[in-house]
Short mmCIF file of C-alpha atoms in Angstrom, two decimals:
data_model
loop_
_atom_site.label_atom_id
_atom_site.label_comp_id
_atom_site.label_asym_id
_atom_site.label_seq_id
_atom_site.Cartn_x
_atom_site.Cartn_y
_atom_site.Cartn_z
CA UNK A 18 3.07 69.82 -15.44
CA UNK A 19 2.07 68.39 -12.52
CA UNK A 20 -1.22 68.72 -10.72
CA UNK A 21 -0.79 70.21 -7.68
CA UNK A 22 -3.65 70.89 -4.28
CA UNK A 23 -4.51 74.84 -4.31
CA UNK A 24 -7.15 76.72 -1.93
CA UNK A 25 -10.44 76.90 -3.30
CA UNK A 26 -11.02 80.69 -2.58
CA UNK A 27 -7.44 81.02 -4.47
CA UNK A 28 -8.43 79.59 -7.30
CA UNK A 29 -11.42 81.21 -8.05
CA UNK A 30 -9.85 84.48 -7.66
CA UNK A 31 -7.63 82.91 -10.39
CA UNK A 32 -10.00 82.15 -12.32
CA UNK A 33 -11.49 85.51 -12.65
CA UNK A 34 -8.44 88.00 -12.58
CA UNK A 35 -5.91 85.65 -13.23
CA UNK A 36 -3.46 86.12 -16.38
CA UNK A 37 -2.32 83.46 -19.39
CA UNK A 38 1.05 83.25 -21.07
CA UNK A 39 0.61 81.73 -25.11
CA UNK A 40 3.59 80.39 -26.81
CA UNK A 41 3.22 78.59 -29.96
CA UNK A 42 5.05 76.45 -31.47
CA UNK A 43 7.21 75.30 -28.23
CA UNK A 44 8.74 71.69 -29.55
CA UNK A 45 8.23 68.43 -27.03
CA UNK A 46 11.25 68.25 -24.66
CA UNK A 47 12.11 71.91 -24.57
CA UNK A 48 12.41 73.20 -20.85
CA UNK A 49 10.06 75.83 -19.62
CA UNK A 50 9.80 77.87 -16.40
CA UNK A 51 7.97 80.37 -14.65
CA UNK A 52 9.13 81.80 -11.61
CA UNK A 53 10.75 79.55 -9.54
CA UNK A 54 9.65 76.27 -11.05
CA UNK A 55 10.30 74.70 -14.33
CA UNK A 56 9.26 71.69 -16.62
CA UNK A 57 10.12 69.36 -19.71
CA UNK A 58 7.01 70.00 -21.92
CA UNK A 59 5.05 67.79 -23.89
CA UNK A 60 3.56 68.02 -27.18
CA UNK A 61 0.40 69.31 -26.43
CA UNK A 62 1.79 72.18 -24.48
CA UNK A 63 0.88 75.84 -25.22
CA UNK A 64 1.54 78.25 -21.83
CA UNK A 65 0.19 78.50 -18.33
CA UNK A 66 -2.73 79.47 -17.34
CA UNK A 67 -4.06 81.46 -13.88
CA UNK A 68 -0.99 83.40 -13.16
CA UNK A 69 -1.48 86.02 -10.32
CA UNK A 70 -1.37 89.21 -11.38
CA UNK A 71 2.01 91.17 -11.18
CA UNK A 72 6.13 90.29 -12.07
CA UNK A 73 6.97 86.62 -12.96
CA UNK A 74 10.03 85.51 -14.78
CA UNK A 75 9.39 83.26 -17.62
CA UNK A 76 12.45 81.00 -19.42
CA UNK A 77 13.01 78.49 -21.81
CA UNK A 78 15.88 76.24 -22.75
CA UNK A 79 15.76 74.56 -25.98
CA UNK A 80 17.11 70.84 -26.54
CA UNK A 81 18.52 68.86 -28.91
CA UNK A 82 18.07 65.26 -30.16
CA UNK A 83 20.88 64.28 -27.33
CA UNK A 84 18.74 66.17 -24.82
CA UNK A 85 21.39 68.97 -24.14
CA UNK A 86 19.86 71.89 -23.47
CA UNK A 87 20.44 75.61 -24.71
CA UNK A 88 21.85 78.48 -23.01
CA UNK A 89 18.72 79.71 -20.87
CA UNK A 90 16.61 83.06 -22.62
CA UNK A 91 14.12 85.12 -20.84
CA UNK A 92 11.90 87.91 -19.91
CA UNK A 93 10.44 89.34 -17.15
CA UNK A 94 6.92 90.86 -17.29
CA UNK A 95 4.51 92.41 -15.17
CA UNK A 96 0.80 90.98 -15.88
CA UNK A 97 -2.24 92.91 -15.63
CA UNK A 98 -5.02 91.27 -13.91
CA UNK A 99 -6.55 89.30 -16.72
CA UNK A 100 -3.70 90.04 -19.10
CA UNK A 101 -3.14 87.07 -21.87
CA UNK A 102 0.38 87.70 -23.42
CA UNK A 103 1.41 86.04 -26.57
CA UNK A 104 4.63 84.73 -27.84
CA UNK A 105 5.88 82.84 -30.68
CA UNK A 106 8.92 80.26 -30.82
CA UNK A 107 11.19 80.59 -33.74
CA UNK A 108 12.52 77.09 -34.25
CA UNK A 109 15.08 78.20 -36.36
CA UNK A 110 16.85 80.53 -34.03
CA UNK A 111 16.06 77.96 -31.20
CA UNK A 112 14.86 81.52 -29.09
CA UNK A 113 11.28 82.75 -28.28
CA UNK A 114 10.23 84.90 -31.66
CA UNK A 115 11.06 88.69 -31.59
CA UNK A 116 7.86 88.91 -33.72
CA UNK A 117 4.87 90.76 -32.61
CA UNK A 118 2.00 89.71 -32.33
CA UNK A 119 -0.78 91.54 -33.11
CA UNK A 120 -3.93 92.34 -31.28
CA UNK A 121 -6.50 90.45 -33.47
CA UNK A 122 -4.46 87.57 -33.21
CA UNK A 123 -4.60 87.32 -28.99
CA UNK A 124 -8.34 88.28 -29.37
CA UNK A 125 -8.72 84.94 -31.74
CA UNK A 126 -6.76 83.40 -28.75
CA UNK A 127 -9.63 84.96 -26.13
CA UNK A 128 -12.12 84.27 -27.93
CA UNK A 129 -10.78 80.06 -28.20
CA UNK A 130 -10.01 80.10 -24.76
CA UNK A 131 -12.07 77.00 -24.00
CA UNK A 132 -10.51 75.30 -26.39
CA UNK A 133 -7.23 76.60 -25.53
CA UNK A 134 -7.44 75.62 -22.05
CA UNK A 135 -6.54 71.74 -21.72
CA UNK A 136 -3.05 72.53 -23.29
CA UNK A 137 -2.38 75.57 -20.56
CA UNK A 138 -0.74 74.42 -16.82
CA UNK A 139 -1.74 75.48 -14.55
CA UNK A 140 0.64 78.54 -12.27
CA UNK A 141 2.60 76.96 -9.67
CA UNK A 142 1.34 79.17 -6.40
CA UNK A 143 2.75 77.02 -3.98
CA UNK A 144 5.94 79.15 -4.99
CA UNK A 145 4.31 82.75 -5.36
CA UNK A 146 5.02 83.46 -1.75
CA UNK A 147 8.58 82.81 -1.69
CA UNK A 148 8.70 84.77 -5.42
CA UNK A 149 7.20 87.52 -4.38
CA UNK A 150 9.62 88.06 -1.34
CA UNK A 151 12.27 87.47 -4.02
CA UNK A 152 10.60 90.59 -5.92
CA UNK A 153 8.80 92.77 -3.27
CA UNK A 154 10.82 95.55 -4.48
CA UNK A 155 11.80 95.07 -7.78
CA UNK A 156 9.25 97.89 -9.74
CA UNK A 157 8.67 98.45 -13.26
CA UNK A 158 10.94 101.17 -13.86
CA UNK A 159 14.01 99.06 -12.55
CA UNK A 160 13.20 95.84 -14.28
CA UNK A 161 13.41 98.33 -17.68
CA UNK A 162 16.34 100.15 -16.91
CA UNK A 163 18.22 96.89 -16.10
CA UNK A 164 17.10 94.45 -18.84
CA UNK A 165 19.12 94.41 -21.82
CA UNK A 166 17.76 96.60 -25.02
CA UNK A 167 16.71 93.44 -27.02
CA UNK A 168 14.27 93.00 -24.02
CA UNK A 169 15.65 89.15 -23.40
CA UNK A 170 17.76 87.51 -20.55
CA UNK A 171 20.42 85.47 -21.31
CA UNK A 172 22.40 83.11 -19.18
CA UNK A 173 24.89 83.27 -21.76
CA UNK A 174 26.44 86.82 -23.02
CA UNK A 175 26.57 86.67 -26.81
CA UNK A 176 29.64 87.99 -28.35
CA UNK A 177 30.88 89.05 -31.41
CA UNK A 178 34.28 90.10 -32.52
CA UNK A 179 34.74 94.22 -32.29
CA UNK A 180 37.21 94.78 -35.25
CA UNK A 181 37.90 90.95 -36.75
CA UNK A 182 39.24 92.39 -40.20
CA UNK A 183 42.02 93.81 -38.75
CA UNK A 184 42.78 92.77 -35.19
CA UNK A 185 44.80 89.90 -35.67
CA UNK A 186 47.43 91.40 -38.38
CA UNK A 187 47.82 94.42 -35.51
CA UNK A 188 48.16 91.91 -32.49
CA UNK A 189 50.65 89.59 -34.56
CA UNK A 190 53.01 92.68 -35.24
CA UNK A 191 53.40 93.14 -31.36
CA UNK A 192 54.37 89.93 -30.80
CA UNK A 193 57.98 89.10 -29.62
CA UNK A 194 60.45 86.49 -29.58
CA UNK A 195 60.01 86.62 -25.94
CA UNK A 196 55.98 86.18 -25.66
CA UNK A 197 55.08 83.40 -24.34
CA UNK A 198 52.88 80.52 -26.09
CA UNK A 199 50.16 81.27 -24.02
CA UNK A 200 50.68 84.84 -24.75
CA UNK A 201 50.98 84.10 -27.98
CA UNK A 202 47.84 82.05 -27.89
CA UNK A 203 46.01 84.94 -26.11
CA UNK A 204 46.77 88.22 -28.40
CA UNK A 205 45.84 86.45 -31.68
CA UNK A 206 42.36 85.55 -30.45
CA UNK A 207 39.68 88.31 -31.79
CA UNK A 208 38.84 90.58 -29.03
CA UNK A 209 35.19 89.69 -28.09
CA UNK A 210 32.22 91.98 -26.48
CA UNK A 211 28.79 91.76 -26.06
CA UNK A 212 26.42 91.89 -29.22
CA UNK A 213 24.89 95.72 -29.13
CA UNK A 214 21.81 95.11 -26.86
CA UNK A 215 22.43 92.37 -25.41
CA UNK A 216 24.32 92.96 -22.00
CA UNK A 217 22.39 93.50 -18.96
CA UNK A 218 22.22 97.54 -18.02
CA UNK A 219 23.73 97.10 -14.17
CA UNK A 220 24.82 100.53 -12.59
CA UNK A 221 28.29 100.85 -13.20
CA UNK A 222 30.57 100.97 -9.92
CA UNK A 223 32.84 104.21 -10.30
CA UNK A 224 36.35 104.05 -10.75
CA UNK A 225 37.29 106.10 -8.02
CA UNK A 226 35.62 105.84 -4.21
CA UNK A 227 36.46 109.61 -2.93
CA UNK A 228 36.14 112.78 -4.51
CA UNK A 229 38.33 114.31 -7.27
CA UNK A 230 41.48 116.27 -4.76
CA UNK A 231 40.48 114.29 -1.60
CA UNK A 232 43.86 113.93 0.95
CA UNK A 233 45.36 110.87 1.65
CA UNK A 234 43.39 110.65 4.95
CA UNK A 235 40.21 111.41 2.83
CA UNK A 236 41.06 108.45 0.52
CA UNK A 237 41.66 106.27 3.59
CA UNK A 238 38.17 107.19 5.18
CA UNK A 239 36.13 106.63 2.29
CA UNK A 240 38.18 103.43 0.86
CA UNK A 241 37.22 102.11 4.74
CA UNK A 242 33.71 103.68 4.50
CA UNK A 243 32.05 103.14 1.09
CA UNK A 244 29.20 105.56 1.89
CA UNK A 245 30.59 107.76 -1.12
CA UNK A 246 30.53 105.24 -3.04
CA UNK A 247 26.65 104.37 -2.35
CA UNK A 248 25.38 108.43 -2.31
CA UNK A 249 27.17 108.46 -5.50
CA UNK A 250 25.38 105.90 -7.22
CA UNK A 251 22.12 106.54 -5.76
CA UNK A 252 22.15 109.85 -7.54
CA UNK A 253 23.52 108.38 -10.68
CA UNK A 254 21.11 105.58 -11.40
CA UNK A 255 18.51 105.73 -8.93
CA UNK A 256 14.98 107.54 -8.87
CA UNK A 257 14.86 106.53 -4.81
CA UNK A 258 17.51 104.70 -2.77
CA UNK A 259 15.18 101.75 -2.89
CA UNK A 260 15.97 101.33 -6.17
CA UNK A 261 19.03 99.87 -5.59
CA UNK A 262 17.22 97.11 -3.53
CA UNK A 263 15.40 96.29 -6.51
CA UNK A 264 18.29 96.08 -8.68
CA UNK A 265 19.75 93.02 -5.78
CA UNK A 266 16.56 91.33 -6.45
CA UNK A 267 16.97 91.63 -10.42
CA UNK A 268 20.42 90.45 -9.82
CA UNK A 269 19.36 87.81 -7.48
CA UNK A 270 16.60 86.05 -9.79
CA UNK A 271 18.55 86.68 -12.74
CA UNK A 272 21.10 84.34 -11.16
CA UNK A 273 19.88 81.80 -9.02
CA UNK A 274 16.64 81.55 -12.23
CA UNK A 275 18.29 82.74 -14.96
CA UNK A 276 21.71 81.35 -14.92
CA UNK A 277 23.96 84.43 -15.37
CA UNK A 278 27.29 84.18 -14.15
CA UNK A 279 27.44 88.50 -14.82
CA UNK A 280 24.31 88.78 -12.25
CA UNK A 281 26.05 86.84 -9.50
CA UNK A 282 28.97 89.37 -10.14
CA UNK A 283 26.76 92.47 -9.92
CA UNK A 284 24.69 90.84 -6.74
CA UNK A 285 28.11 90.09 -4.67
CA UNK A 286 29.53 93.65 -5.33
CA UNK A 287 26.02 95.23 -3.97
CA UNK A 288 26.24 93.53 -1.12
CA UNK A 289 29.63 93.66 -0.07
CA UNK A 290 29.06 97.85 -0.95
CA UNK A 291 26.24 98.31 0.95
CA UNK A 292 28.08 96.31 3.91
CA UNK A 293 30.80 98.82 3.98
CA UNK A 294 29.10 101.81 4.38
CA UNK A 295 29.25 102.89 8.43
CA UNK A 296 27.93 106.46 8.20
CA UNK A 297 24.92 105.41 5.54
CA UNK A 298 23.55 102.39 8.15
CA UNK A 299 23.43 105.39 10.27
CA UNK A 300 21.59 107.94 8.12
CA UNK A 301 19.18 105.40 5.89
CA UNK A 302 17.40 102.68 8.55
CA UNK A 303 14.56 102.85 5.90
CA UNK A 304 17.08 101.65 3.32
CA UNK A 305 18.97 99.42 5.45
CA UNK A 306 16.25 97.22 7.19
CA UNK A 307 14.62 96.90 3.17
CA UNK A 308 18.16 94.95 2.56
CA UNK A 309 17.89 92.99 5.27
CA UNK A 310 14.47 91.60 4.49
CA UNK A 311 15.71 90.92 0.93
CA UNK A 312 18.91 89.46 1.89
CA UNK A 313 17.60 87.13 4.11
CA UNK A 314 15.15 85.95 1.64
CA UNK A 315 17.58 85.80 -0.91
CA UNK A 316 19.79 83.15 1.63
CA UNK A 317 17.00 80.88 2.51
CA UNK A 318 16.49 80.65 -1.48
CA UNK A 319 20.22 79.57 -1.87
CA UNK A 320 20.43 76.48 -3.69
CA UNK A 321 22.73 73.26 -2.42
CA UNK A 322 24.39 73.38 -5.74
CA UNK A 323 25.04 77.39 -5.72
CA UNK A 324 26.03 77.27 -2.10
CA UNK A 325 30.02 77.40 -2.44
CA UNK A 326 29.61 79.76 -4.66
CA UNK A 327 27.37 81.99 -3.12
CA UNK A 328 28.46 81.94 0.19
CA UNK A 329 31.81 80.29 0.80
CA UNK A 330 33.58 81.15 -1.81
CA UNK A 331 36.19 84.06 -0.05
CA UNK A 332 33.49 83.77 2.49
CA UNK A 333 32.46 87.08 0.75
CA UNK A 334 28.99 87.35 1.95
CA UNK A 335 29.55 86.31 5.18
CA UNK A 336 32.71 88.47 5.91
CA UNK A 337 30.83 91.38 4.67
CA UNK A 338 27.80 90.55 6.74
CA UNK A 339 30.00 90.37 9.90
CA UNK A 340 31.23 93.94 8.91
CA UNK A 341 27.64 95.37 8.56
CA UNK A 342 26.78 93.79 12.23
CA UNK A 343 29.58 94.89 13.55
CA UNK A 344 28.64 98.85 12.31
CA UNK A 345 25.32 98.41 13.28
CA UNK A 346 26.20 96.60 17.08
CA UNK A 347 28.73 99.57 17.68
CA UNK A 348 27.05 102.66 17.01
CA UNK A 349 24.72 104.63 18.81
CA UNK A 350 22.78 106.14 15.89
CA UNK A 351 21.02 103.06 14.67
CA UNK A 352 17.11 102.52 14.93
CA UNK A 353 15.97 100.14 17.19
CA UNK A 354 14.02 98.19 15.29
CA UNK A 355 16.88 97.73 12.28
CA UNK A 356 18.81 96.36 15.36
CA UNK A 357 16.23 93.82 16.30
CA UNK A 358 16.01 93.35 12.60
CA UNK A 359 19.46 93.09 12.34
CA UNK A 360 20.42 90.38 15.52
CA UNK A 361 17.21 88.09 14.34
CA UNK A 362 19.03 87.85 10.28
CA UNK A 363 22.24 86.79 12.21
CA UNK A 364 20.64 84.71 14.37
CA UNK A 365 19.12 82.80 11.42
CA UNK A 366 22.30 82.81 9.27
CA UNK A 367 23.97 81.24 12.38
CA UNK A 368 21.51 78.28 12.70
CA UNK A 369 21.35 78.02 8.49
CA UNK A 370 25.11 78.13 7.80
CA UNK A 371 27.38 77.59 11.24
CA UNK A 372 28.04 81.62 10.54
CA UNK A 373 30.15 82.21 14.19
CA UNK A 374 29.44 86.36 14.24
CA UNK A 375 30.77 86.29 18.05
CA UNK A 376 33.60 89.17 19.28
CA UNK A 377 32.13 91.97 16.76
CA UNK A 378 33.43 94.19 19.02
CA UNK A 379 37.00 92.92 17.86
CA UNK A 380 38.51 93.82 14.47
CA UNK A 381 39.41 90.76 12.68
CA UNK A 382 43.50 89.91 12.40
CA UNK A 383 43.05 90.28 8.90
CA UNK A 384 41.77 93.66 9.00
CA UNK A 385 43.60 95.08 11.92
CA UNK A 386 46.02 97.27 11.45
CA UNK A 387 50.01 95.89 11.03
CA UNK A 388 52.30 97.67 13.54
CA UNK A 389 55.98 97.84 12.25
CA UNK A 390 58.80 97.85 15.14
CA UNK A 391 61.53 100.57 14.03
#
C-alpha cells in the first residue's frame, strides 16, 4: 500500500478509536480492497490498520501463477470503535476461511499488536468521505437482511445443478425432430440455480402491479403510476421506507465494488420504480429527497468503464430520471425544498453527462399516446 498525507488531528483519533482487520495467511499477489480502494499485496501483508469506525466493504480476489484473478468474495461489516476482526484465508478453497476464530486467539493478536503493526496498511481516508455518502443509509438491519446466508459476497453466483440424475433423460424425451440445434443444445444442459445460501436476499418485485379484481382503468393507472407497487413493498420488506434507500446503496456498492452483475439488475429496477411513482413523490418528500442525495452520489461515483452500462444503455436511468422531474416540475403538492433539491441533481447530471431534460412539460413521442384514424 501506498503511503498517503492524512490530517494530524485525524490520525490520532485513529489511533485511539480506530479499528484493525487480521487476515492470515493472504498469499503475495492476491488483490485486496477496502472500501473503495484496492491493492496487489505483498508478502509481508497481514490487514489494515486505523479504519474509522462504522460499515466498510472488504474483498479479495485470489490469483494464479498467470496472474488471473478469481471471481471477487466479500463481506461487509460494521466496526466498533476499536474493534480488531480476524479472518483466516483458506488456500485451498482460494476464499477467506469460514472458520472462526476464537477470542483468545484475537487477544494473542492485541496483545502482539506492536509487532503486528509494520505488516498492517494503513485505511485509505482520502476515500471515507465519498464511502460514507455511498452508505449514509445503509443500517445494520438491511446489510443482514440482504447479504446472502453464507454471510459472503460474490461477484460470481455459484451454481449447482437442481436435479442432475435425472434431468437430462426427461429433457431428451421432449425433444423433437423439429427442435432446433440450438434448442437441442439448450434443453440437454442441467438446469442450474444458485448454491442454497448463496444468492443475495433482494426484495422480490411482485408479479402483479394493481390489486387482485382491479378494472381495466385500475390496471392502466397503476401500470402508469407504480406507487402500488412501492407501498406494497415497503410493507413487505421494509421496517421504514428508508429502508429501501439502503437497499440502492447495498445494490450500488455491491456493483460498482463488488462486481455483481445481479446487483446492477436489482439497482436499475429501484430506480426506474421509484421514478414512476407520481402520487408517492407527492406523499413521501422525506423519502424522495433521501434518493436524490443517494442517487446523485451514486452518479458522480460512476466509473468510465461502467458508464454505458450504467447510464446509456436504453438510456434507462436517464429516461426514468426525466420522468421523476417531470412529476415533480408538474405538480403542486411537492415540497419546496425536494424541488430545489430536485432542479440542482438535474442541473448537475446536465453538466456531467449532456442529459438535455428541457420540454418536461411535453410527453415524450415515445410515450404519448397513438391516435388511430377510423
Amino acid at each position: 500500500m501506498e503511503t498517503m498525507e492524512i490530517d494530524q488531528e485525524v490520525a490520532k483519533r485513529l489511533l485511539v478509536e480506530g479499528c484493525t482487520f487480521v487476515c492470515t495467511g493472504v498469499p503475495e499477489g492476491t488483490q485486496f480492497g477496502i472500501d473503495m480502494k484496492s491493492w496487489t499485496v505483498g508478502e509481508k501483508f497481514k490487514g489494515v490498520k486505523m479504519i474509522p469506525p462504522g460499515l466498510h466493504f472488504i474483498y479479495i480476489n485470489a490469483t494464479n501463477e498467470h496472474n488471473d484473478y478469481a471471481p471477487r468474495i466479500g463481506f461487509i461489516h460494521n466496526f466498533k470503535p476499536k474493534e480488531m476482526l480476524v479472518k483466516k484465508w483458506d488456500s485451498e478453497k482460494e476464499d477467506i476461511s469460514d472458520e472462526v476464530v476464537s477470542d483468545e486467539e484475537v487477544a494473542r493478536f492485541k496483545y502482539n499488536l506492536k509487532e503486528l503493526d509494520k505488516f498492517l496498511g494503513v485505511y485509505p481516508y482520502d476515500v471515507y468521505k465519498r464511502w460514507t455518502k455511498l452508505t449514509n443509509e445503509l443500517k445494520d438491519e438491511v446489510v443482514s437482511r440482504l447479504t446472502p446466508k453464507c454471510g459472503k459476497l460474490r461477484s460470481a453466483l455459484e451454481l449447482t445443478a437442481s436435479d442432475p440424475g435425472d434431468a437430462r433423460p426427461k429433457q431428451r424425451r421432449s425433444l423433437s425432430r423439429y427442435t432446433t440445434q440450438e434448442e437441442r443444445e439448450e434443453q440437454l444442459l442441467p438446469h442450474l440455480q444458485a448454491t442454497p445460501g448463496t444468492a443475495f436476499r433482494y426484495s422480490r418485485f411482485p408479479d402483479r402491479s394493481h390489486p387482485e379484481g382491479a378494472s381495466p382503468a385500475e390496471i392502466t393507472r397503476h401500470s402508469m403510476d407504480k406507487t402500488y407497487t412501492l407501498d406494497g413493498m415497503i410493507r413487505a420488506h421494509c421496517n421504514k421506507p428508508e429502508d429501501l434507500i439502503g437497499e440502492l446503496q447495498f445494490s450500488f456498492v455491491c456493483f460498482v465494488i463488488g462486481w455483481s452483475l445481479e446487483s446492477f439488475e436489482q439497482w436499475r429496477q429501484l430506480v426506474s420504480l421509484l421514478c414512476s411513482c407520481e402520487a408517492a413523490v407527492e406523499r413521501r418528500h422525506t423519502l424522495y429527497a433521501r434518493f436524490l442525495e443517494a442517487l446523485e452520489a451514486q452518479l458522480d461515483e460512476v466509473p468510465e468503464d461502467f458508464l454505458v452500462d450504467i447510464v446509456a444503455s436504453n438510456n434507462v436511468v436517464y429516461r426514468s430520471l426525466k420522468d421523476l422531474f417531470r412529476t415533480i416540475n408538474s405538480s403542486d403538492k411537492i415540497d419546496g425544498r425536494l424541488q430545489s433539491k430536485a432542479e440542482r441533481f438535474r442541473g448537475r447530471l446536465t453538466q456531467k453527462f449532456q442529459w438535455d431534460f428541457g420540454g418536461l412539460d411535453c410527453e415524450d413521442d415515445e410515450d404519448a399516446p397513438v391516435v388511430v384514424t377510423l
